[in-house]
Amino acid sequence: MRKWHRWLSVFFGVFLFWIAATGLLSQAADLWPSAEPTTAEQLAPAPPAAFVCPKGWRCRPPEATTGFASLKGFFHHLHSGEEFGLPGVIISILSGLALAFFSLSGLWMYIRMWSNRRSKKLNGGMFWK
């Protein structure tokens, strides 16, 4: 198991870092304050003349984003691999599966090491030096 863990981590480590970085940028773009506070009414074009808002609805144009926050969609496409077409999406899916494998195999290796130390009656408890 360690051999697979080690060799897969060499390949997928780069992609997992990419996914982590673009995910962080996507979330940061959401939280980033816009440079100039504007309302949607100021930035949105006027609705078509034939448009009538249905009774009981509040019809508003979507909020326009400016600055760093406008890059959220781009970061999401990088994060999901969509920006690179089908190969990017496949690598993104495989990276997600690799992350699940690393989590489970790492836990499995830790439990095996812990049980080996416990059977040999070595000190250290759950976290040894």
PDB file of C-alpha atoms in Angstrom:
ATOM      1  CA  MET A   1       0.000   0.000   0.000  1.00  0.00           C
ATOM      2  CA  ARG A   2       2.857   2.386   0.776  1.00  0.00           C
ATOM      3  CA  LYS A   3       4.299   1.856  -2.697  1.00  0.00           C
ATOM      4  CA  TRP A   4       1.005   2.869  -4.360  1.00  0.00           C
ATOM      5  CA  HIS A   5       0.587   5.760  -1.943  1.00  0.00           C
ATOM      6  CA  ARG A   6       4.086   7.033  -2.733  1.00  0.00           C
ATOM      7  CA  TRP A   7       3.938   6.689  -6.536  1.00  0.00           C
ATOM      8  CA  LEU A   8       0.454   8.095  -6.956  1.00  0.00           C
ATOM      9  CA  SER A   9       1.317  11.057  -4.755  1.00  0.00           C
ATOM     10  CA  VAL A  10       4.204  11.988  -7.056  1.00  0.00           C
ATOM     11  CA  PHE A  11       1.823  12.293 -10.022  1.00  0.00           C
ATOM     12  CA  PHE A  12      -1.339  13.595  -8.358  1.00  0.00           C
ATOM     13  CA  GLY A  13       0.384  15.942  -5.891  1.00  0.00           C
ATOM     14  CA  VAL A  14       0.685  18.617  -8.585  1.00  0.00           C
ATOM     15  CA  PHE A  15      -2.977  18.325  -9.580  1.00  0.00           C
ATOM     16  CA  LEU A  16      -4.197  18.291  -5.980  1.00  0.00           C
ATOM     17  CA  PHE A  17      -2.195  21.460  -5.303  1.00  0.00           C
ATOM     18  CA  TRP A  18      -3.766  23.015  -8.431  1.00  0.00           C
ATOM     19  CA  ILE A  19      -7.266  22.096  -7.262  1.00  0.00           C
ATOM     20  CA  ALA A  20      -6.588  23.443  -3.767  1.00  0.00           C
ATOM     21  CA  ALA A  21      -5.141  26.733  -5.069  1.00  0.00           C
ATOM     22  CA  THR A  22      -7.913  27.392  -7.601  1.00  0.00           C
ATOM     23  CA  GLY A  23     -10.566  26.455  -5.028  1.00  0.00           C
ATOM     24  CA  LEU A  24      -9.079  28.972  -2.602  1.00  0.00           C
ATOM     25  CA  LEU A  25      -8.961  31.647  -5.301  1.00  0.00           C
ATOM     26  CA  SER A  26     -12.582  30.926  -6.214  1.00  0.00           C
ATOM     27  CA  GLN A  27     -13.675  31.378  -2.598  1.00  0.00           C
ATOM     28  CA  ALA A  28     -11.478  34.459  -2.146  1.00  0.00           C
ATOM     29  CA  ALA A  29     -13.097  36.039  -5.215  1.00  0.00           C
ATOM     30  CA  ASP A  30     -16.457  35.553  -3.526  1.00  0.00           C
ATOM     31  CA  LEU A  31     -15.328  37.275  -0.344  1.00  0.00           C
ATOM     32  CA  TRP A  32     -13.216  40.002  -1.973  1.00  0.00           C
ATOM     33  CA  PRO A  33     -14.788  43.458  -1.715  1.00  0.00           C
ATOM     34  CA  SER A  34     -15.443  45.132  -5.050  1.00  0.00           C
ATOM     35  CA  ALA A  35     -13.375  48.193  -5.898  1.00  0.00           C
ATOM     36  CA  GLU A  36     -16.301  50.521  -6.392  1.00  0.00           C
ATOM     37  CA  PRO A  37     -19.644  49.906  -4.765  1.00  0.00           C
ATOM     38  CA  THR A  38     -22.274  49.889  -7.476  1.00  0.00           C
ATOM     39  CA  THR A  39     -25.819  48.705  -7.510  1.00  0.00           C
ATOM     40  CA  ALA A  40     -27.243  46.307 -10.037  1.00  0.00           C
ATOM     41  CA  GLU A  41     -29.612  48.988 -11.292  1.00  0.00           C
ATOM     42  CA  GLN A  42     -26.678  51.226 -12.234  1.00  0.00           C
ATOM     43  CA  LEU A  43     -24.894  48.527 -14.242  1.00  0.00           C
ATOM     44  CA  ALA A  44     -27.773  46.560 -15.745  1.00  0.00           C
ATOM     45  CA  PRO A  45     -29.336  47.450 -19.061  1.00  0.00           C
ATOM     46  CA  ALA A  46     -32.973  48.456 -19.111  1.00  0.00           C
ATOM     47  CA  PRO A  47     -35.405  45.533 -19.476  1.00  0.00           C
ATOM     48  CA  PRO A  48     -37.111  45.054 -22.850  1.00  0.00           C
ATOM     49  CA  ALA A  49     -40.185  47.215 -23.397  1.00  0.00           C
ATOM     50  CA  ALA A  50     -42.513  44.203 -23.574  1.00  0.00           C
ATOM     51  CA  PHE A  51     -41.286  42.771 -20.255  1.00  0.00           C
ATOM     52  CA  VAL A  52     -43.737  42.870 -17.369  1.00  0.00           C
ATOM     53  CA  CYS A  53     -42.794  41.583 -13.958  1.00  0.00           C
ATOM     54  CA  PRO A  54     -45.330  38.968 -12.790  1.00  0.00           C
ATOM     55  CA  LYS A  55     -47.603  40.041  -9.951  1.00  0.00           C
ATOM     56  CA  GLY A  56     -46.119  39.224  -6.539  1.00  0.00           C
ATOM     57  CA  TRP A  57     -42.545  38.891  -7.891  1.00  0.00           C
ATOM     58  CA  ARG A  58     -39.611  41.203  -7.284  1.00  0.00           C
ATOM     59  CA  CYS A  59     -37.847  41.422 -10.623  1.00  0.00           C
ATOM     60  CA  ARG A  60     -34.297  42.685 -10.402  1.00  0.00           C
ATOM     61  CA  PRO A  61     -31.390  42.312 -12.779  1.00  0.00           C
ATOM     62  CA  PRO A  62     -28.535  40.105 -11.601  1.00  0.00           C
ATOM     63  CA  GLU A  63     -25.884  41.839  -9.547  1.00  0.00           C
ATOM     64  CA  ALA A  64     -22.885  42.802 -11.628  1.00  0.00           C
ATOM     65  CA  THR A  65     -19.468  42.098 -10.165  1.00  0.00           C
ATOM     66  CA  THR A  66     -16.331  44.093 -10.778  1.00  0.00           C
ATOM     67  CA  GLY A  67     -12.653  43.667 -10.002  1.00  0.00           C
ATOM     68  CA  PHE A  68     -11.296  40.451  -8.513  1.00  0.00           C
ATOM     69  CA  ALA A  69     -14.797  39.151  -7.754  1.00  0.00           C
ATOM     70  CA  SER A  70     -15.568  39.017 -11.482  1.00  0.00           C
ATOM     71  CA  LEU A  71     -12.969  36.225 -11.865  1.00  0.00           C
ATOM     72  CA  LYS A  72     -14.940  33.731  -9.759  1.00  0.00           C
ATOM     73  CA  GLY A  73     -16.346  31.914 -12.799  1.00  0.00           C
ATOM     74  CA  PHE A  74     -12.895  31.679 -14.387  1.00  0.00           C
ATOM     75  CA  PHE A  75     -11.394  30.238 -11.194  1.00  0.00           C
ATOM     76  CA  HIS A  76     -14.231  27.733 -10.977  1.00  0.00           C
ATOM     77  CA  HIS A  77     -13.550  26.574 -14.542  1.00  0.00           C
ATOM     78  CA  LEU A  78      -9.859  26.153 -13.703  1.00  0.00           C
ATOM     79  CA  HIS A  79     -10.775  24.332 -10.485  1.00  0.00           C
ATOM     80  CA  SER A  80     -13.081  21.846 -12.206  1.00  0.00           C
ATOM     81  CA  GLY A  81     -10.811  21.356 -15.230  1.00  0.00           C
ATOM     82  CA  GLU A  82     -13.470  22.653 -17.637  1.00  0.00           C
ATOM     83  CA  GLU A  83     -11.054  25.273 -18.967  1.00  0.00           C
ATOM     84  CA  PHE A  84      -8.922  22.462 -20.466  1.00  0.00           C
ATOM     85  CA  GLY A  85     -11.762  20.480 -22.037  1.00  0.00           C
ATOM     86  CA  LEU A  86     -12.467  16.788 -21.514  1.00  0.00           C
ATOM     87  CA  PRO A  87      -8.875  15.877 -20.516  1.00  0.00           C
ATOM     88  CA  GLY A  88      -8.989  18.543 -17.785  1.00  0.00           C
ATOM     89  CA  VAL A  89     -12.290  17.241 -16.425  1.00  0.00           C
ATOM     90  CA  ILE A  90     -10.981  13.651 -16.431  1.00  0.00           C
ATOM     91  CA  ILE A  91      -7.813  14.689 -14.582  1.00  0.00           C
ATOM     92  CA  SER A  92      -9.945  16.624 -12.091  1.00  0.00           C
ATOM     93  CA  ILE A  93     -12.139  13.561 -11.456  1.00  0.00           C
ATOM     94  CA  LEU A  94      -9.095  11.299 -11.119  1.00  0.00           C
ATOM     95  CA  SER A  95      -7.530  13.805  -8.711  1.00  0.00           C
ATOM     96  CA  GLY A  96     -10.664  13.674  -6.556  1.00  0.00           C
ATOM     97  CA  LEU A  97     -10.505   9.884  -6.527  1.00  0.00           C
ATOM     98  CA  ALA A  98      -6.786  10.068  -5.687  1.00  0.00           C
ATOM     99  CA  LEU A  99      -7.559  12.368  -2.761  1.00  0.00           C
ATOM    100  CA  ALA A 100     -10.056   9.836  -1.424  1.00  0.00           C
ATOM    101  CA  PHE A 101      -7.462   7.054  -1.916  1.00  0.00           C
ATOM    102  CA  PHE A 102      -4.757   9.050  -0.099  1.00  0.00           C
ATOM    103  CA  SER A 103      -7.098   9.728   2.816  1.00  0.00           C
ATOM    104  CA  LEU A 104      -8.132   6.096   3.217  1.00  0.00           C
ATOM    105  CA  SER A 105      -4.717   4.551   2.560  1.00  0.00           C
ATOM    106  CA  GLY A 106      -3.014   7.027   4.898  1.00  0.00           C
ATOM    107  CA  LEU A 107      -5.473   6.180   7.655  1.00  0.00           C
ATOM    108  CA  TRP A 108      -5.057   2.472   6.954  1.00  0.00           C
ATOM    109  CA  MET A 109      -1.220   2.736   7.134  1.00  0.00           C
ATOM    110  CA  TYR A 110      -1.436   4.715  10.371  1.00  0.00           C
ATOM    111  CA  ILE A 111      -3.725   2.132  11.985  1.00  0.00           C
ATOM    112  CA  ARG A 112      -1.363  -0.672  10.938  1.00  0.00           C
ATOM    113  CA  MET A 113       1.679   1.155  12.382  1.00  0.00           C
ATOM    114  CA  TRP A 114      -0.227   1.948  15.570  1.00  0.00           C
ATOM    115  CA  SER A 115      -1.370  -1.674  16.021  1.00  0.00           C
ATOM    116  CA  ASN A 116       2.177  -2.942  15.379  1.00  0.00           C
ATOM    117  CA  ARG A 117       3.563  -0.593  18.036  1.00  0.00           C
ATOM    118  CA  ARG A 118       0.779  -1.606  20.418  1.00  0.00           C
ATOM    119  CA  SER A 119       1.423  -5.335  19.897  1.00  0.00           C
ATOM    120  CA  LYS A 120       5.134  -4.794  20.664  1.00  0.00           C
ATOM    121  CA  LYS A 121       4.106  -2.864  23.819  1.00  0.00           C
ATOM    122  CA  LEU A 122       6.010   0.260  22.790  1.00  0.00           C
ATOM    123  CA  ASN A 123       5.231   3.575  24.499  1.00  0.00           C
ATOM    124  CA  GLY A 124       3.857   6.610  22.752  1.00  0.00           C
ATOM    125  CA  GLY A 125       0.094   6.268  22.746  1.00  0.00           C
ATOM    126  CA  MET A 126      -1.810   7.437  19.673  1.00  0.00           C
ATOM    127  CA  PHE A 127       0.876   9.939  18.575  1.00  0.00           C
ATOM    128  CA  TRP A 128       4.433   8.771  19.042  1.00  0.00           C
ATOM    129  CA  LYS A 129       7.721  10.515  18.456  1.00  0.00           C
TER     130      LYS A 129
END
